[in-house]
mmCIF file of C-alpha atoms and ligand atoms in Angstrom:
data_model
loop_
_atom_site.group_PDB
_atom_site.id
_atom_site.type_symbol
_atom_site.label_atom_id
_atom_site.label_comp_id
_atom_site.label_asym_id
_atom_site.label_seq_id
_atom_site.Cartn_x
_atom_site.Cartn_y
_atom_site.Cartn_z
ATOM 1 C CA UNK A 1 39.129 -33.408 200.811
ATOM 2 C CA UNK A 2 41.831 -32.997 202.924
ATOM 3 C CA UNK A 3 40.304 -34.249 206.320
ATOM 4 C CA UNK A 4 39.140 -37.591 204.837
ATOM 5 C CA UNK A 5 42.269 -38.064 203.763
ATOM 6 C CA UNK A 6 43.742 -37.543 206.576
ATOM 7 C CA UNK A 7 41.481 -39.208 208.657
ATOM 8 C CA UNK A 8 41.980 -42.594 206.542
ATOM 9 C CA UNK A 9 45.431 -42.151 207.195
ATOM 10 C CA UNK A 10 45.404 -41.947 210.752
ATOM 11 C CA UNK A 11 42.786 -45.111 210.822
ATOM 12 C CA UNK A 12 39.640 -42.954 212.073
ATOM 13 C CA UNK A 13 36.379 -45.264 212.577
ATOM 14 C CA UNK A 14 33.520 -43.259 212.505
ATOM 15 C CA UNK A 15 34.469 -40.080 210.239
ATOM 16 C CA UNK A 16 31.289 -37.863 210.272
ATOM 17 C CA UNK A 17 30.840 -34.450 208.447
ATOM 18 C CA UNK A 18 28.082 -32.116 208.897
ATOM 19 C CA UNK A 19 27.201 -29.788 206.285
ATOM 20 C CA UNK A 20 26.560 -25.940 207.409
ATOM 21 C CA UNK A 21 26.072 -23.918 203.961
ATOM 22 C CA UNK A 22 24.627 -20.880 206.151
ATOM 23 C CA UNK A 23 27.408 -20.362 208.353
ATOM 24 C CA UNK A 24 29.613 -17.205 206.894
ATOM 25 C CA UNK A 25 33.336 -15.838 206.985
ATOM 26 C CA UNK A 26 33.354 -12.165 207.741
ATOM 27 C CA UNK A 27 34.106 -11.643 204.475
ATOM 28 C CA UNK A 28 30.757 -12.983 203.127
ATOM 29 C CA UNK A 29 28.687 -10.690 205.298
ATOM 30 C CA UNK A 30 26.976 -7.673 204.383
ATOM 31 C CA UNK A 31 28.520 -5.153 207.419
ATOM 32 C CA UNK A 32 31.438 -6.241 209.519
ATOM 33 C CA UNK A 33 30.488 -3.189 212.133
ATOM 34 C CA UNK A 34 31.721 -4.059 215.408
ATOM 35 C CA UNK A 35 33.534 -7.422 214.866
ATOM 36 C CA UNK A 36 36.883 -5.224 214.722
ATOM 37 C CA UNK A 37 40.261 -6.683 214.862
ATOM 38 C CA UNK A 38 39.071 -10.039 213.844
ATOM 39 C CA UNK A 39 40.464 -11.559 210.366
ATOM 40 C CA UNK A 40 38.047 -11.998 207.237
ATOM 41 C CA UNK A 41 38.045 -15.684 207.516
ATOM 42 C CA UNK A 42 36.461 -15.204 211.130
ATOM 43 C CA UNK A 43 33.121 -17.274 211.417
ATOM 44 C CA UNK A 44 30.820 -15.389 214.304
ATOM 45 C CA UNK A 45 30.709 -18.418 217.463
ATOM 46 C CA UNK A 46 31.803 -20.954 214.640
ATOM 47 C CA UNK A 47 33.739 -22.981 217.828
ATOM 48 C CA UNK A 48 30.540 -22.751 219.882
ATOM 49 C CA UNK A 49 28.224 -24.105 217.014
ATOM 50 C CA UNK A 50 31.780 -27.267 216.389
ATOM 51 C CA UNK A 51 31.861 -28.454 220.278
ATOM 52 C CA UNK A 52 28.615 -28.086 220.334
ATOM 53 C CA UNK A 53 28.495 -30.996 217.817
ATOM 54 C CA UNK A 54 30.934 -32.641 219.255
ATOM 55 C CA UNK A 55 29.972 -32.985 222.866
ATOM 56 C CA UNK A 56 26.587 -33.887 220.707
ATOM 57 C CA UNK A 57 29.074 -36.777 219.239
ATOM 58 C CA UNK A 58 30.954 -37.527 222.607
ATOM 59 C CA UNK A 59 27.083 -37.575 224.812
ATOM 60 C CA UNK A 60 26.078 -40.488 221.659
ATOM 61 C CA UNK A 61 29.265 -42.603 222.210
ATOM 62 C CA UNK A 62 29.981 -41.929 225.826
ATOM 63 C CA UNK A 63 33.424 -40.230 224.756
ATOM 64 C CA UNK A 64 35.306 -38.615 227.572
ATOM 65 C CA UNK A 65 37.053 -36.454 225.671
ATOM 66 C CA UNK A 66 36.957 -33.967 222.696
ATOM 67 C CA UNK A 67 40.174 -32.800 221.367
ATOM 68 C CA UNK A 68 40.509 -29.326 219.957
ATOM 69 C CA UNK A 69 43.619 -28.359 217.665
ATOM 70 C CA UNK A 70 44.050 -25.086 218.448
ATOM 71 C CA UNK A 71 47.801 -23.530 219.369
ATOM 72 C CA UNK A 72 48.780 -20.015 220.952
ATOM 73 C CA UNK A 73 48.550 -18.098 218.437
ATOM 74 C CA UNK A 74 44.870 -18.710 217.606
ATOM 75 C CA UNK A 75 43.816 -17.801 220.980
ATOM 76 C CA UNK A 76 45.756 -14.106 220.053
ATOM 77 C CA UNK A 77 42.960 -13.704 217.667
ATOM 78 C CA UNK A 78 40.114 -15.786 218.175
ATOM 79 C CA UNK A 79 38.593 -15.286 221.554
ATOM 80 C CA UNK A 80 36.434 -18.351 221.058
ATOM 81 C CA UNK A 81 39.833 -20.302 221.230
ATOM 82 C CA UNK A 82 41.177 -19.713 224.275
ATOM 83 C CA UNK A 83 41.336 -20.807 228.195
ATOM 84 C CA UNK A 84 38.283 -18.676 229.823
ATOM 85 C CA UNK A 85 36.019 -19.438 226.386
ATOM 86 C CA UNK A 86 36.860 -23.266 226.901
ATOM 87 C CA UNK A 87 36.852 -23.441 230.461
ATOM 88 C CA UNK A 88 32.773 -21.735 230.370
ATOM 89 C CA UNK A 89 32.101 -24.231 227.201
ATOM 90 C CA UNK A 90 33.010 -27.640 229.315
ATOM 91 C CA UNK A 91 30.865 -26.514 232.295
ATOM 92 C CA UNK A 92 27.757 -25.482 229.933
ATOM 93 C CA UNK A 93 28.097 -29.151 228.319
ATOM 94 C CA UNK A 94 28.572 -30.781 231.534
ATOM 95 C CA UNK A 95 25.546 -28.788 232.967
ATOM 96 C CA UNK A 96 23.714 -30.032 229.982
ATOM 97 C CA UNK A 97 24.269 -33.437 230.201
ATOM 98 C CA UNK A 98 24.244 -36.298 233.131
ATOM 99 C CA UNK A 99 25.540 -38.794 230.537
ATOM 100 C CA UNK A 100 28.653 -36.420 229.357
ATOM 101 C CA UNK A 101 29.036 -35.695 233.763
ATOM 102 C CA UNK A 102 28.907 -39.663 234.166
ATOM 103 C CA UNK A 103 32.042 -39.978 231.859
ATOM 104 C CA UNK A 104 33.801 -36.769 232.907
ATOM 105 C CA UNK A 105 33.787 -35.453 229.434
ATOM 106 C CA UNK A 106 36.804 -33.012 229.310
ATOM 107 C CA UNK A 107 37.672 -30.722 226.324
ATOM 108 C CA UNK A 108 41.240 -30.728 225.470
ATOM 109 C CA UNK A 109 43.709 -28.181 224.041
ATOM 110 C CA UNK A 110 47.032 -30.173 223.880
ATOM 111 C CA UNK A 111 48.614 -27.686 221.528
ATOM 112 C CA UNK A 112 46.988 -24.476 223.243
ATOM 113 C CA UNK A 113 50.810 -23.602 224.523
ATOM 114 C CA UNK A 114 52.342 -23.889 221.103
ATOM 115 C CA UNK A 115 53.316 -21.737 218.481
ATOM 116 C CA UNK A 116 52.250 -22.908 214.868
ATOM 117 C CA UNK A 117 56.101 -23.439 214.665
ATOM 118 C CA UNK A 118 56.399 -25.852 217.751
ATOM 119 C CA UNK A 119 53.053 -27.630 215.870
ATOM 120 C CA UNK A 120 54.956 -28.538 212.712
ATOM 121 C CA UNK A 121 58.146 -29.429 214.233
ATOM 122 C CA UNK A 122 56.075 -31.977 216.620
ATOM 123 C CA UNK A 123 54.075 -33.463 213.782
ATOM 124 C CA UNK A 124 57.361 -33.797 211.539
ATOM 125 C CA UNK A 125 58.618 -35.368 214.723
ATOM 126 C CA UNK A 126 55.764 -37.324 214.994
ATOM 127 C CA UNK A 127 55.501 -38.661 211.707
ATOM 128 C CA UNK A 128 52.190 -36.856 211.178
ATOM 129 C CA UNK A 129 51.625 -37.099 206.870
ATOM 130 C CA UNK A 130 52.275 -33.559 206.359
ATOM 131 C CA UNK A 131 51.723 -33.781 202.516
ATOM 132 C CA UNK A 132 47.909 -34.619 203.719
ATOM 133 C CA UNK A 133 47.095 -31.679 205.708
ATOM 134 C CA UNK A 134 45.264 -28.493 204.420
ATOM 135 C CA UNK A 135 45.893 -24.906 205.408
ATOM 136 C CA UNK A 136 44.851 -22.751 202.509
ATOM 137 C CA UNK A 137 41.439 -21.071 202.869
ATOM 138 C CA UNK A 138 40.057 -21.230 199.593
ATOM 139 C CA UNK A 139 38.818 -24.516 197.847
ATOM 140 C CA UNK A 140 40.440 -25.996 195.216
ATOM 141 C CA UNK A 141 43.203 -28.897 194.585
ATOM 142 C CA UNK A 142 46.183 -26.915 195.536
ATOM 143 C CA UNK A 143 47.132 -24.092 198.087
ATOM 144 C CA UNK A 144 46.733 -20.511 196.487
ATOM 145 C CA UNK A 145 49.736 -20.030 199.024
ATOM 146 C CA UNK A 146 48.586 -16.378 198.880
ATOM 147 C CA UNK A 147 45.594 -16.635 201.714
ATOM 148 C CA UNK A 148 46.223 -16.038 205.680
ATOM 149 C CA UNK A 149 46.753 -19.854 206.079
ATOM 150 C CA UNK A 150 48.932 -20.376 203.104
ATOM 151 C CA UNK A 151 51.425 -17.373 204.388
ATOM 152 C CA UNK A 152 51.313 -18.571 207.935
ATOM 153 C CA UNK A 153 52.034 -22.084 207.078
ATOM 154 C CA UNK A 154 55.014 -20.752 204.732
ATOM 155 C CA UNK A 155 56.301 -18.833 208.116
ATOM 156 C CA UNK A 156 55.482 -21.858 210.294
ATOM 157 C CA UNK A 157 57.856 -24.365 207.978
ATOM 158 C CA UNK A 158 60.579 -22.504 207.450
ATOM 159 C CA UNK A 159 61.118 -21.048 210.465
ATOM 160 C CA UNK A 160 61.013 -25.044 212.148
ATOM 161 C CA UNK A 161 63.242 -26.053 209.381
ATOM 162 C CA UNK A 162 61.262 -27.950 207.522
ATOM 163 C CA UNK A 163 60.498 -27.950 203.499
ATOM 164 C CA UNK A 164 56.820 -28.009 202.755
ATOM 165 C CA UNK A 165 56.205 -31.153 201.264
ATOM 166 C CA UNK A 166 53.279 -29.244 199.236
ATOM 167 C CA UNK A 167 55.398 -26.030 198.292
ATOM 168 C CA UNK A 168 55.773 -26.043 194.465
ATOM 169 C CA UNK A 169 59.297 -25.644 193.863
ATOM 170 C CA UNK A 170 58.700 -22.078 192.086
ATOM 171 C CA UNK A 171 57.873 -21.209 194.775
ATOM 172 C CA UNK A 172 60.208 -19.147 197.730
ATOM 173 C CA UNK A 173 59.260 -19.515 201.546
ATOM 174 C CA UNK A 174 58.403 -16.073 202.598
HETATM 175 ZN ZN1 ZN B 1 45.650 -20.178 200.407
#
């Protein structure tokens, strides 16, 4: 799995995973009436259920901060990524919680101005382990680099200039 993985790799201590079998992509439900303009891999309040976890995590282990990976143009089609969801989120948590108000628990967006092109040119810039990450959203071993996330990740690296260390050489960046 690509998180653990990655997670080894950038020397995580406490790695948790929580399992949520019920939770379902648009395209797993029955009727999609009234959830227009939203992609099939949308998950209904899937970032309300996550930070809800992790301010759950942060409250445990008095973090003051939970960091949330989300760039520009998620926030163009997700509304549960963006400044006013966010901004309502952190106060709900804080009004839930002295101990998460004690440690001024913030929730931060550092790539919430970025394109997913700015995001891979900082992590190649960064040395981030690109070969690690995971953008395809089926499972398996290897990308279907047919999916949403494969074809925005092949637009993302080539238009920053950088080869896919993942892209099978057969094939072409779209
Ligand atoms: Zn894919």
């Amino acid at each position: 799995m690509a998180a653990r993985r990655i997670a080894a790799a950038a020397g995580v201590a406490d790695h948790r995973f929580v399992s949520m079998p019920q939770l379902m992509e648009l395209s797993d439900m029955k009727s999609r009436k009234g959830f227009g303009g939203l992609p099939p891999t949308y998950i209904p309040m899937k970032n309300a259920i996550y930070y809800g976890l992790a301010a759950a995590y942060a409250e445990e282990t008095r973090s003051s901060r939970i960091v949330a990976g989300h760039n520009r143009e998620d926030t163009m089609v997700f509304e549960d990524t963006g400044d006013e969801f966010f901004l309502h989120l952190e106060k709900a948590l804080l009004a839930g919680s002295q101990r998460l108000r004690r440690n001024r628990m913030k929730l931060w967006r550092p790539l919430g101005e970025m394109s997913k092109t700015e995001v891979v040119s900082l992590a190649e810039r960064l040395g981030v382990p690109l070969e690690l990450t995971w953008s395809c959203h089926l499972e398996g071993t290897e990308h279907c680099w047919r999916c949403q996330g494969c074809v925005a990740r092949q637009k993302s690296f080539a238009s920053a200039g950088i080869p896919d260390p993942l892209m099978p050489k057969k094939t072409k960046n779209v």
